[in-house]
Tab-separated table of C-alpha atoms in Angstrom:
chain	number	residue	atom	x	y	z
A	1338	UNK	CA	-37.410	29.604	-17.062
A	1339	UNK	CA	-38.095	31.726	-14.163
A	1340	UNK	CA	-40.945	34.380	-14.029
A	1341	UNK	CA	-39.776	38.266	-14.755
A	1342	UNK	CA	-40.511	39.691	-11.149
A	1343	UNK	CA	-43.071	41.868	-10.312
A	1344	UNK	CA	-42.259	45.413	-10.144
A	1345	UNK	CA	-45.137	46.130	-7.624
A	1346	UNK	CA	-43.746	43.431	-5.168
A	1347	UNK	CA	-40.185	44.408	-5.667
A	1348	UNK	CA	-38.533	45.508	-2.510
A	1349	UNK	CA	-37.309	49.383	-3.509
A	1350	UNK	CA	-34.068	50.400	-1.975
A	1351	UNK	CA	-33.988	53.055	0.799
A	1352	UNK	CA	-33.751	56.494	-0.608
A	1353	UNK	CA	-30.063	57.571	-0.278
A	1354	UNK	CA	-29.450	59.633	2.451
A	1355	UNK	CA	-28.647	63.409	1.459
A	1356	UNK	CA	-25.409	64.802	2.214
A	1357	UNK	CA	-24.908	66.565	5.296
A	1358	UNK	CA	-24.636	70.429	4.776
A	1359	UNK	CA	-21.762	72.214	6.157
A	1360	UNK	CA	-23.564	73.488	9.582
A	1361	UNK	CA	-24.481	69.907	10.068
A	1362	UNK	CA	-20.626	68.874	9.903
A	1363	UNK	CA	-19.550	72.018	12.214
A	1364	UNK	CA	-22.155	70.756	14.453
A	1365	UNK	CA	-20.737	67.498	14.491
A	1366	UNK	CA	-17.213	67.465	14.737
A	1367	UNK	CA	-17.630	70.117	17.640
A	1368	UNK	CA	-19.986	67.531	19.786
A	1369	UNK	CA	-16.856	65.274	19.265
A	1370	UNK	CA	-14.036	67.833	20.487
A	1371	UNK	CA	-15.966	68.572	23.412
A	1372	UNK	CA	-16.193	64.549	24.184
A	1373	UNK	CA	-12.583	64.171	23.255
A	1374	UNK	CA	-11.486	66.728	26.294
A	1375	UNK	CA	-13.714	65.410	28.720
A	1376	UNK	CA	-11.371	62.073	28.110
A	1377	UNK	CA	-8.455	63.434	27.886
A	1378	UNK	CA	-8.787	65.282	31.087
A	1379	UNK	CA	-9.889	62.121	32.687
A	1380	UNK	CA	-6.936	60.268	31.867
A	1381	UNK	CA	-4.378	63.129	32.931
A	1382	UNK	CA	-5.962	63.684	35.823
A	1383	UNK	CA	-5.472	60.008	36.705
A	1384	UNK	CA	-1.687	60.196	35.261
A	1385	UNK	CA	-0.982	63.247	37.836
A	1386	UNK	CA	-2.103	61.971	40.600
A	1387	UNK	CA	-0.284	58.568	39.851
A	1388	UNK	CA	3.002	60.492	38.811
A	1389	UNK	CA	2.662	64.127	40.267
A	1390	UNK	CA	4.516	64.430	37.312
A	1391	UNK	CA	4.568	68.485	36.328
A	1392	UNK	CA	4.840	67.957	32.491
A	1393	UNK	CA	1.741	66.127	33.093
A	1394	UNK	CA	0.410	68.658	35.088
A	1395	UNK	CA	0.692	71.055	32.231
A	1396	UNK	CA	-0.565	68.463	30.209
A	1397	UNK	CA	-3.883	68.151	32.012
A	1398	UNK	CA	-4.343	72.165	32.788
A	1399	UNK	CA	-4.073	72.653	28.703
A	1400	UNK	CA	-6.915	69.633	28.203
A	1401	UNK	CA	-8.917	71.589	30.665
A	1402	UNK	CA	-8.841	75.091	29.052
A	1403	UNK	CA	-9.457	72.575	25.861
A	1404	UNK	CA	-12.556	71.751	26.963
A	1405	UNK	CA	-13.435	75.625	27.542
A	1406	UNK	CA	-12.456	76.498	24.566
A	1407	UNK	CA	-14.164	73.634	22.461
A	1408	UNK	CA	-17.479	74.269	24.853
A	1409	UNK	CA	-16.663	78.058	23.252
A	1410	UNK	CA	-16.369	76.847	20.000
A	1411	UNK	CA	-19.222	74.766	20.717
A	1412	UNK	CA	-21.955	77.109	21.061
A	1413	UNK	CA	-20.143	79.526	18.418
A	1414	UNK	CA	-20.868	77.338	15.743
A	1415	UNK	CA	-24.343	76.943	16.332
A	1416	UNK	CA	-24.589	80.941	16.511
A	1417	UNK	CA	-23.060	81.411	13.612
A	1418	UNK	CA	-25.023	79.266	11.819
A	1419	UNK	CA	-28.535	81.788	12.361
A	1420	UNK	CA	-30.147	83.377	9.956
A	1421	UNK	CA	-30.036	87.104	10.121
A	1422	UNK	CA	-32.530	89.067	12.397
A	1423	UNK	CA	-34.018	92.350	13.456
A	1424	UNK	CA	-30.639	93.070	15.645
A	1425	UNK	CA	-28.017	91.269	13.197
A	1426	UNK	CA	-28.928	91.996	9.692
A	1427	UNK	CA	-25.601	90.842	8.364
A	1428	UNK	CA	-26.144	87.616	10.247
A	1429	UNK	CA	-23.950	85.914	13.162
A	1430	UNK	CA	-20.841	85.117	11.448
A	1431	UNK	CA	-18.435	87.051	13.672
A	1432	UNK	CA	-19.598	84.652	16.134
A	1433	UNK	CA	-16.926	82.107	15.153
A	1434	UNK	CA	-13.873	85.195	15.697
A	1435	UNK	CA	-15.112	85.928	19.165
A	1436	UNK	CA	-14.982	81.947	19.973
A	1437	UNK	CA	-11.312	82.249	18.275
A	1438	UNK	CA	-10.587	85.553	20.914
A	1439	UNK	CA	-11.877	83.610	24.141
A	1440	UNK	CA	-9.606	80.341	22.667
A	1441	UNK	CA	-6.370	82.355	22.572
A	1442	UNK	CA	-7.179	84.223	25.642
A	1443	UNK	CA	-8.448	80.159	27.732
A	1444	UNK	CA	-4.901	79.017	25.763
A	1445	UNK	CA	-2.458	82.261	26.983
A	1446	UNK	CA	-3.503	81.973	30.512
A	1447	UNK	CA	-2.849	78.044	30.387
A	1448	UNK	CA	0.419	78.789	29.187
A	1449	UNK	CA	1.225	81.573	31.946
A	1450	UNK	CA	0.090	79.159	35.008
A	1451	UNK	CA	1.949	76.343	33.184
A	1452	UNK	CA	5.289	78.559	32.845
A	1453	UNK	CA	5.386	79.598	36.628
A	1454	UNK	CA	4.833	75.732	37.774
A	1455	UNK	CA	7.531	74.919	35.457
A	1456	UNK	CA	10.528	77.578	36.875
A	1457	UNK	CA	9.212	76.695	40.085
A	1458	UNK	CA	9.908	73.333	39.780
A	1459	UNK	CA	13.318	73.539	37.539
A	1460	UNK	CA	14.712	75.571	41.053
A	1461	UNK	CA	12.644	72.794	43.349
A	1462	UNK	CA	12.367	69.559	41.323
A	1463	UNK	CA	10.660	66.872	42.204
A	1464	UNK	CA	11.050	63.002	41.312
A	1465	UNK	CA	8.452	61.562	39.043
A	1466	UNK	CA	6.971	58.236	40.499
A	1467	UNK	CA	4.356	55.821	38.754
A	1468	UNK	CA	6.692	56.964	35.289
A	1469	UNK	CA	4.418	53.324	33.857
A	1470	UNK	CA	1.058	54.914	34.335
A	1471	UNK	CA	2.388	58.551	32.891
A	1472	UNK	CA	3.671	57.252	30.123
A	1473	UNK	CA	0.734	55.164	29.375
A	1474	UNK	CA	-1.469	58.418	30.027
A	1475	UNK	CA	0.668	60.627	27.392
A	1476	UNK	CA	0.742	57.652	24.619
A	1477	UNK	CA	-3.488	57.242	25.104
A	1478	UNK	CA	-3.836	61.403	24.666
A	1479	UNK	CA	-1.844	61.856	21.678
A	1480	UNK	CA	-3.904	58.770	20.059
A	1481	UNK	CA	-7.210	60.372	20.993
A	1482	UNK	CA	-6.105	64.090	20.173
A	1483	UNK	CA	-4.281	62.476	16.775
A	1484	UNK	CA	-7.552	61.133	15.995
A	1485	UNK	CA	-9.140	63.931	16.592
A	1486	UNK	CA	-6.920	66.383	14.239
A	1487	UNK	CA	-7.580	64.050	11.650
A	1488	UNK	CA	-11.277	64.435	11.915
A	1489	UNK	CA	-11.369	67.995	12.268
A	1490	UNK	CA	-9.161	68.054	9.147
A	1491	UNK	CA	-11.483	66.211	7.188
A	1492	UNK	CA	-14.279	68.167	8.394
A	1493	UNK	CA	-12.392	71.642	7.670
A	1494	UNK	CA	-12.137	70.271	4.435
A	1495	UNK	CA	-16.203	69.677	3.735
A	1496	UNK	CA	-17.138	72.655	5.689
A	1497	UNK	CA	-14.681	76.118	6.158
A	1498	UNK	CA	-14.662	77.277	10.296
A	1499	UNK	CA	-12.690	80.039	11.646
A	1500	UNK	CA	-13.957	78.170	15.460
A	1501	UNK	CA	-13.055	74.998	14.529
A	1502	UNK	CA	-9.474	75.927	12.628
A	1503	UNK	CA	-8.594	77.283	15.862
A	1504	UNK	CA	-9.811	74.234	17.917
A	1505	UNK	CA	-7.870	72.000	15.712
A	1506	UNK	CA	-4.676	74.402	15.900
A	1507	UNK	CA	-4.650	73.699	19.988
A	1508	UNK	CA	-5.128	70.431	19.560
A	1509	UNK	CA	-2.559	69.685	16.612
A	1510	UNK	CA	-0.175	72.159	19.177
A	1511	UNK	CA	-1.134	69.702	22.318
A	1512	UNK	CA	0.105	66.602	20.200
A	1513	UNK	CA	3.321	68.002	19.589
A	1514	UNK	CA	3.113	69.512	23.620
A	1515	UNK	CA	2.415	65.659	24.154
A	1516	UNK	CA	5.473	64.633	22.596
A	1517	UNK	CA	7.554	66.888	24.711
A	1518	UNK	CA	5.726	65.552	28.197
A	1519	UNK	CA	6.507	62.295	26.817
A	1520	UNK	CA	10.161	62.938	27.112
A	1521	UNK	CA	10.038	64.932	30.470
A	1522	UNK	CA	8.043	61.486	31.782
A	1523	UNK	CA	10.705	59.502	30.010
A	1524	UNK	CA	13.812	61.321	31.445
A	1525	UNK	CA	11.976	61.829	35.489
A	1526	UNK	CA	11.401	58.338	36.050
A	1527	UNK	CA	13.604	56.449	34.770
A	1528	UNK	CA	16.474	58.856	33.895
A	1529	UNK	CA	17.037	60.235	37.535
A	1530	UNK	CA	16.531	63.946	36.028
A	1531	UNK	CA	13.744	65.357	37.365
A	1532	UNK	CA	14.894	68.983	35.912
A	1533	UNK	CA	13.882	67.543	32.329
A	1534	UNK	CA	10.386	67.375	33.654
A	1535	UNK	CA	9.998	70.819	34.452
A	1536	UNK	CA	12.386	71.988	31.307
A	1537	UNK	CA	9.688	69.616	29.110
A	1538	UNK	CA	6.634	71.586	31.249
A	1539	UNK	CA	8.256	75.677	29.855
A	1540	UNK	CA	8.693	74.285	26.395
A	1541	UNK	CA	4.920	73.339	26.632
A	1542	UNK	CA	4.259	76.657	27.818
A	1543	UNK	CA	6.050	78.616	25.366
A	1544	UNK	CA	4.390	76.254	22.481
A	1545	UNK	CA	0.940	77.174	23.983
A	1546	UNK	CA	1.698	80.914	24.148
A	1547	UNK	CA	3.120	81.219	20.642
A	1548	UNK	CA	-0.540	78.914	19.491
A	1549	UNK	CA	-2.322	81.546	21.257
A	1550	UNK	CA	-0.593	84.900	19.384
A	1551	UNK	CA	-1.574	82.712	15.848
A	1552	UNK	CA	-5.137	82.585	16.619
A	1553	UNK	CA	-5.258	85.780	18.162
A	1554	UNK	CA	-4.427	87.501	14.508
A	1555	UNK	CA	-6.722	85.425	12.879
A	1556	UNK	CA	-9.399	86.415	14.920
A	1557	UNK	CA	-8.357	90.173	15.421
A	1558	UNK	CA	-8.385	90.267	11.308
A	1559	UNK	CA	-12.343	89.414	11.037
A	1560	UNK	CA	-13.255	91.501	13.728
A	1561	UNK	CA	-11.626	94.256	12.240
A	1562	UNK	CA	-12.751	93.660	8.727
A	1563	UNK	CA	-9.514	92.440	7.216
A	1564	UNK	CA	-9.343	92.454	3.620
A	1565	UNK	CA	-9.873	88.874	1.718
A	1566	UNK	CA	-7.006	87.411	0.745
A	1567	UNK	CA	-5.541	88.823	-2.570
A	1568	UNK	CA	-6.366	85.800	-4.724
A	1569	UNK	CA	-10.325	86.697	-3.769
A	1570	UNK	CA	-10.005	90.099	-5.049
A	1571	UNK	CA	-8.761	89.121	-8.341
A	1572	UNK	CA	-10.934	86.530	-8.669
A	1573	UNK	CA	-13.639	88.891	-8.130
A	1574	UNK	CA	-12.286	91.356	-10.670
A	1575	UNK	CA	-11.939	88.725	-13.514
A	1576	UNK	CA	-15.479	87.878	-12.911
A	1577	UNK	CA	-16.816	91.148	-13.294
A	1578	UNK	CA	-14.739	92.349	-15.839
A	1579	UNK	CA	-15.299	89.657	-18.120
A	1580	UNK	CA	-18.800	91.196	-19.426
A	1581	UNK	CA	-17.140	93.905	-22.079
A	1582	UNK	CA	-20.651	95.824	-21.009
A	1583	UNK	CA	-18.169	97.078	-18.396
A	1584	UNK	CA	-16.113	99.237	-18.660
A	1585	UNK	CA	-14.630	99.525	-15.505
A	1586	UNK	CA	-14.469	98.451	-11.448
A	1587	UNK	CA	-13.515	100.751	-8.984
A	1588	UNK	CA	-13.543	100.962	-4.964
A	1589	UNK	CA	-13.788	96.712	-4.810
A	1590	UNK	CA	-13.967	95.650	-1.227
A	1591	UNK	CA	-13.728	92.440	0.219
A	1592	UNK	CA	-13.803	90.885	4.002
A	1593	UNK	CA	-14.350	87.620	5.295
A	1594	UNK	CA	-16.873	86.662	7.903
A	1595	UNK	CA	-17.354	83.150	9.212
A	1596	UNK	CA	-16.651	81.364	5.939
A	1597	UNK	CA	-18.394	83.692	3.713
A	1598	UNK	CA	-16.683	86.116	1.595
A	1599	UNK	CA	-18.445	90.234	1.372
A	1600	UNK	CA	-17.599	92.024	-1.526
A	1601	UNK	CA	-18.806	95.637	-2.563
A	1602	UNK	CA	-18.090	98.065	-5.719
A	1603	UNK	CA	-18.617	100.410	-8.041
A	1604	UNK	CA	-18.470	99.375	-11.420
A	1605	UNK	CA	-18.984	101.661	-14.853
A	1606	UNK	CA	-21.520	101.046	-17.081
A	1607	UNK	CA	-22.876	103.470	-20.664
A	1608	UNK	CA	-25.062	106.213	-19.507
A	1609	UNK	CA	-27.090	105.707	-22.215
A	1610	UNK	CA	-28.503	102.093	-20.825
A	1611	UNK	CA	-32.026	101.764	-19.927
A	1612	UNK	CA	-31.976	100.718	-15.859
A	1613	UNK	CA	-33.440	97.217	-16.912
A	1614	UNK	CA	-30.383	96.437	-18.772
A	1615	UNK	CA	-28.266	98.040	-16.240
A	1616	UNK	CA	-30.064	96.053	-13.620
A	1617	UNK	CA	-29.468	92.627	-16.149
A	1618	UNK	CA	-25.812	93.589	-16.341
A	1619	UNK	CA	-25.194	93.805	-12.456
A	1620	UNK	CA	-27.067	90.539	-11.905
A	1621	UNK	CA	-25.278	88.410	-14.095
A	1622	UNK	CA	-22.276	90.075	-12.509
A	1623	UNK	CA	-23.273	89.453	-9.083
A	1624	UNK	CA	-23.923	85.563	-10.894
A	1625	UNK	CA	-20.387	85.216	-11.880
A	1626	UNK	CA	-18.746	86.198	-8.406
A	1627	UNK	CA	-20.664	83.345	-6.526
A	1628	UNK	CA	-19.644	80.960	-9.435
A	1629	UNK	CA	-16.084	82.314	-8.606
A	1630	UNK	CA	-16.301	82.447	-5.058
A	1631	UNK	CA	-19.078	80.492	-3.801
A	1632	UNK	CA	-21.689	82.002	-1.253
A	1633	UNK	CA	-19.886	85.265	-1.604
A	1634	UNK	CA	-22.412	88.420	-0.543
A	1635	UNK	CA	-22.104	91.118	-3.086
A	1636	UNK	CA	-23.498	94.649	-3.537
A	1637	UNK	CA	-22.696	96.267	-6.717
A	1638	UNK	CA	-23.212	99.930	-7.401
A	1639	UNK	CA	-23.040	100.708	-11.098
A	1640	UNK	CA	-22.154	104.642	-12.129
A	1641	UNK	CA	-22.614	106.033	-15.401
A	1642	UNK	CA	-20.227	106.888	-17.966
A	1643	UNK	CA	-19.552	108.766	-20.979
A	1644	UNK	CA	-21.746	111.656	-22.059
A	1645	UNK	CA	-24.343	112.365	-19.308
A	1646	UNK	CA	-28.192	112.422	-20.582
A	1647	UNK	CA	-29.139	115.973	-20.700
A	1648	UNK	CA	-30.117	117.498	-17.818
A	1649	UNK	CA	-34.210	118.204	-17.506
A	1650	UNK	CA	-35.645	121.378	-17.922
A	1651	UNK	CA	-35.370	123.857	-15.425
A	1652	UNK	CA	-39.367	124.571	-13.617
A	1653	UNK	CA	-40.249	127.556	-13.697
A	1654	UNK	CA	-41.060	129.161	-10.673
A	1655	UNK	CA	-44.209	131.559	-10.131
A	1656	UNK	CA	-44.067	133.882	-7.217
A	1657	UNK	CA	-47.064	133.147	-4.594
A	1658	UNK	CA	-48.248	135.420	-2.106
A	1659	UNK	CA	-46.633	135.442	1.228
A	1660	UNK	CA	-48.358	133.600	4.015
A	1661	UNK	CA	-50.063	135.608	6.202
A	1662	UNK	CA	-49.093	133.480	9.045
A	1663	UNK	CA	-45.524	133.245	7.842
A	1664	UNK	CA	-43.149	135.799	10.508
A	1665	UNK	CA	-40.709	136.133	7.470
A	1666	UNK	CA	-42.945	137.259	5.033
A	1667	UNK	CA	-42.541	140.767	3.780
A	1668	UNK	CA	-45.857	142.927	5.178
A	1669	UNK	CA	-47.270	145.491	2.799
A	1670	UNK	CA	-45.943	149.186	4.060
């Protein structure tokens, strides 16, 4: 029969490793879009000059306003992610919508120089050589940028991002843009139609303009302060209303910034409360929101209702005697 072991000598297992917190996963999956252009511009570049190939061409100039906009995204993260200061008391949130408006903007002018090479080219075309190493090129992007959509999906999943939303909506476009340069390769080299090409290169620009409108409006609506979406506001009201200490909400508004849900209102509480237990009442209201809608920012104002307290008594007030040094004061005649 074998001795019991020791505890003392017992190896202990590793403490498990905590979670990583949602700026941690931002972080993260932004180093690897950043990486993930830097490829994919290396291996179009190397598929135009072996093709000269003008789907491809569009191809590589929408990896390379990729990598801008990811390098955006990038550093957007990361300022979003600071604590409020002297100059930004609500914090840096907005940070990830201005990241959005430089990605649509990097994305629209892609699309613009893309369109003009591709009418150019539908009234000149030109015959696709190396079509071996194109297509090769196109089937490696859309498994690194499918890879890559899948990872920002799962991360968008752990961790909410306005920035990264829109990186993985330009890269989930560029796969289906890939798809498309993937037939105008197809049809230039071995289908004797070079026109295809450059038809292939317009629908890639049109797809990239219509991604850039999209992301546009999403950033437009938190820089101006767009309402939350309507499911927020009621669940917001049933939170607050819930406590039959209250009788009322009024003037409830909402806005998201970053991934964190502002909500302010007025709600009506007796008149007759002492402020302790109005204070009590707001705090386990302002408990139930973030239960509801988790690390929501609320104010609530409460206002009295029903019969007013009486009003205090009136101070009498006793004449004093005019300032000497006072120009307004009545002198003695």
């Amino acid at each position: 029969m074998s001795a019991a072991a020791d505890p003392e000598t017992s190896p202990t297992p590793p403490p498990a490793r905590p979670p990583a917190s949602p700026d941690e996963i931002r972080r993260r999956i932004t180093r690897l879009s950043v990486a993930a252009a830097v490829l994919l511009i290396a291996i179009k570049a190397f598929a135009l000059g072996a093709s000269g190939s003008v789907s491809i061409l569009a191809s590589l100039t929408d990896s390379v306003l990729d990598l801008a906009a990811s390098l955006a995204t990038y550093f957007a993260v990361r300022w979003a992610a600071a604590p409020p200061d002297a100059e930004h008391r609500f914090g840096h949130g907005k940070a990830e919508a201005m990241a959005g408006l430089v990605q649509s903007g990097l994305i629209f002018a892609s699309a613009v120089f893309v369109g003009w090479e591709a009418i150019r080219r539908v009234f000149d075309p030109q015959p696709v050589t190396g079509g071996a190493w194109a297509l090769g090129a196109v089937v490696l992007s859309m498994a690194v940028t499918g890879g890559l959509v899948w990872m920002q999906g799962r991360a968008l999943r752990a961790a909410p991002s306005l920035a990264v939303s829109g990186d993985r909506a330009h890269y989930a476009s560029d796969l289906a843009a890939n798809a498309v340069v993937l037939v105008g390769v197809v049809s230039g080299a071995w289908l004797a139609a070079p026109g295809l090409d450059a038809a292939a290169g317009l629908i890639v620009a049109v797809w990239l303009g219509w991604g850039a409108v999209g992301l546009l409006g999403q950033a437009a609506d938190q820089l101006l302060d767009r309402a939350a979406p309507r499911e927020i506001d009621t669940a917001v009201t049933a939170a607050v209303l819930s406590d039959p200490r209250i009788g009322g909400l009024h003037r409830l508004r909402t806005r998201t910034v970053g991934d964190v849900v502002q909500a302010q209102m007025h709600i009506d509480l007796d008149a007759g409360l002492s402020l302790a237990a109005a204070h009590d009442i707001v705090e386990a209201a302002e408990a139930r929101i973030r239960a509801a809608v988790p690390g929501a920012d609320v104010i609530i104002h409460a206002d009295p209702r029903g019969p007013a307290a009486a009003p205090a008594p009136a101070v009498p007030v006793t004449p004093s005697s005019p300032d000497p040094g006072d120009p307004t004061a009545e002198k003695p005649g």
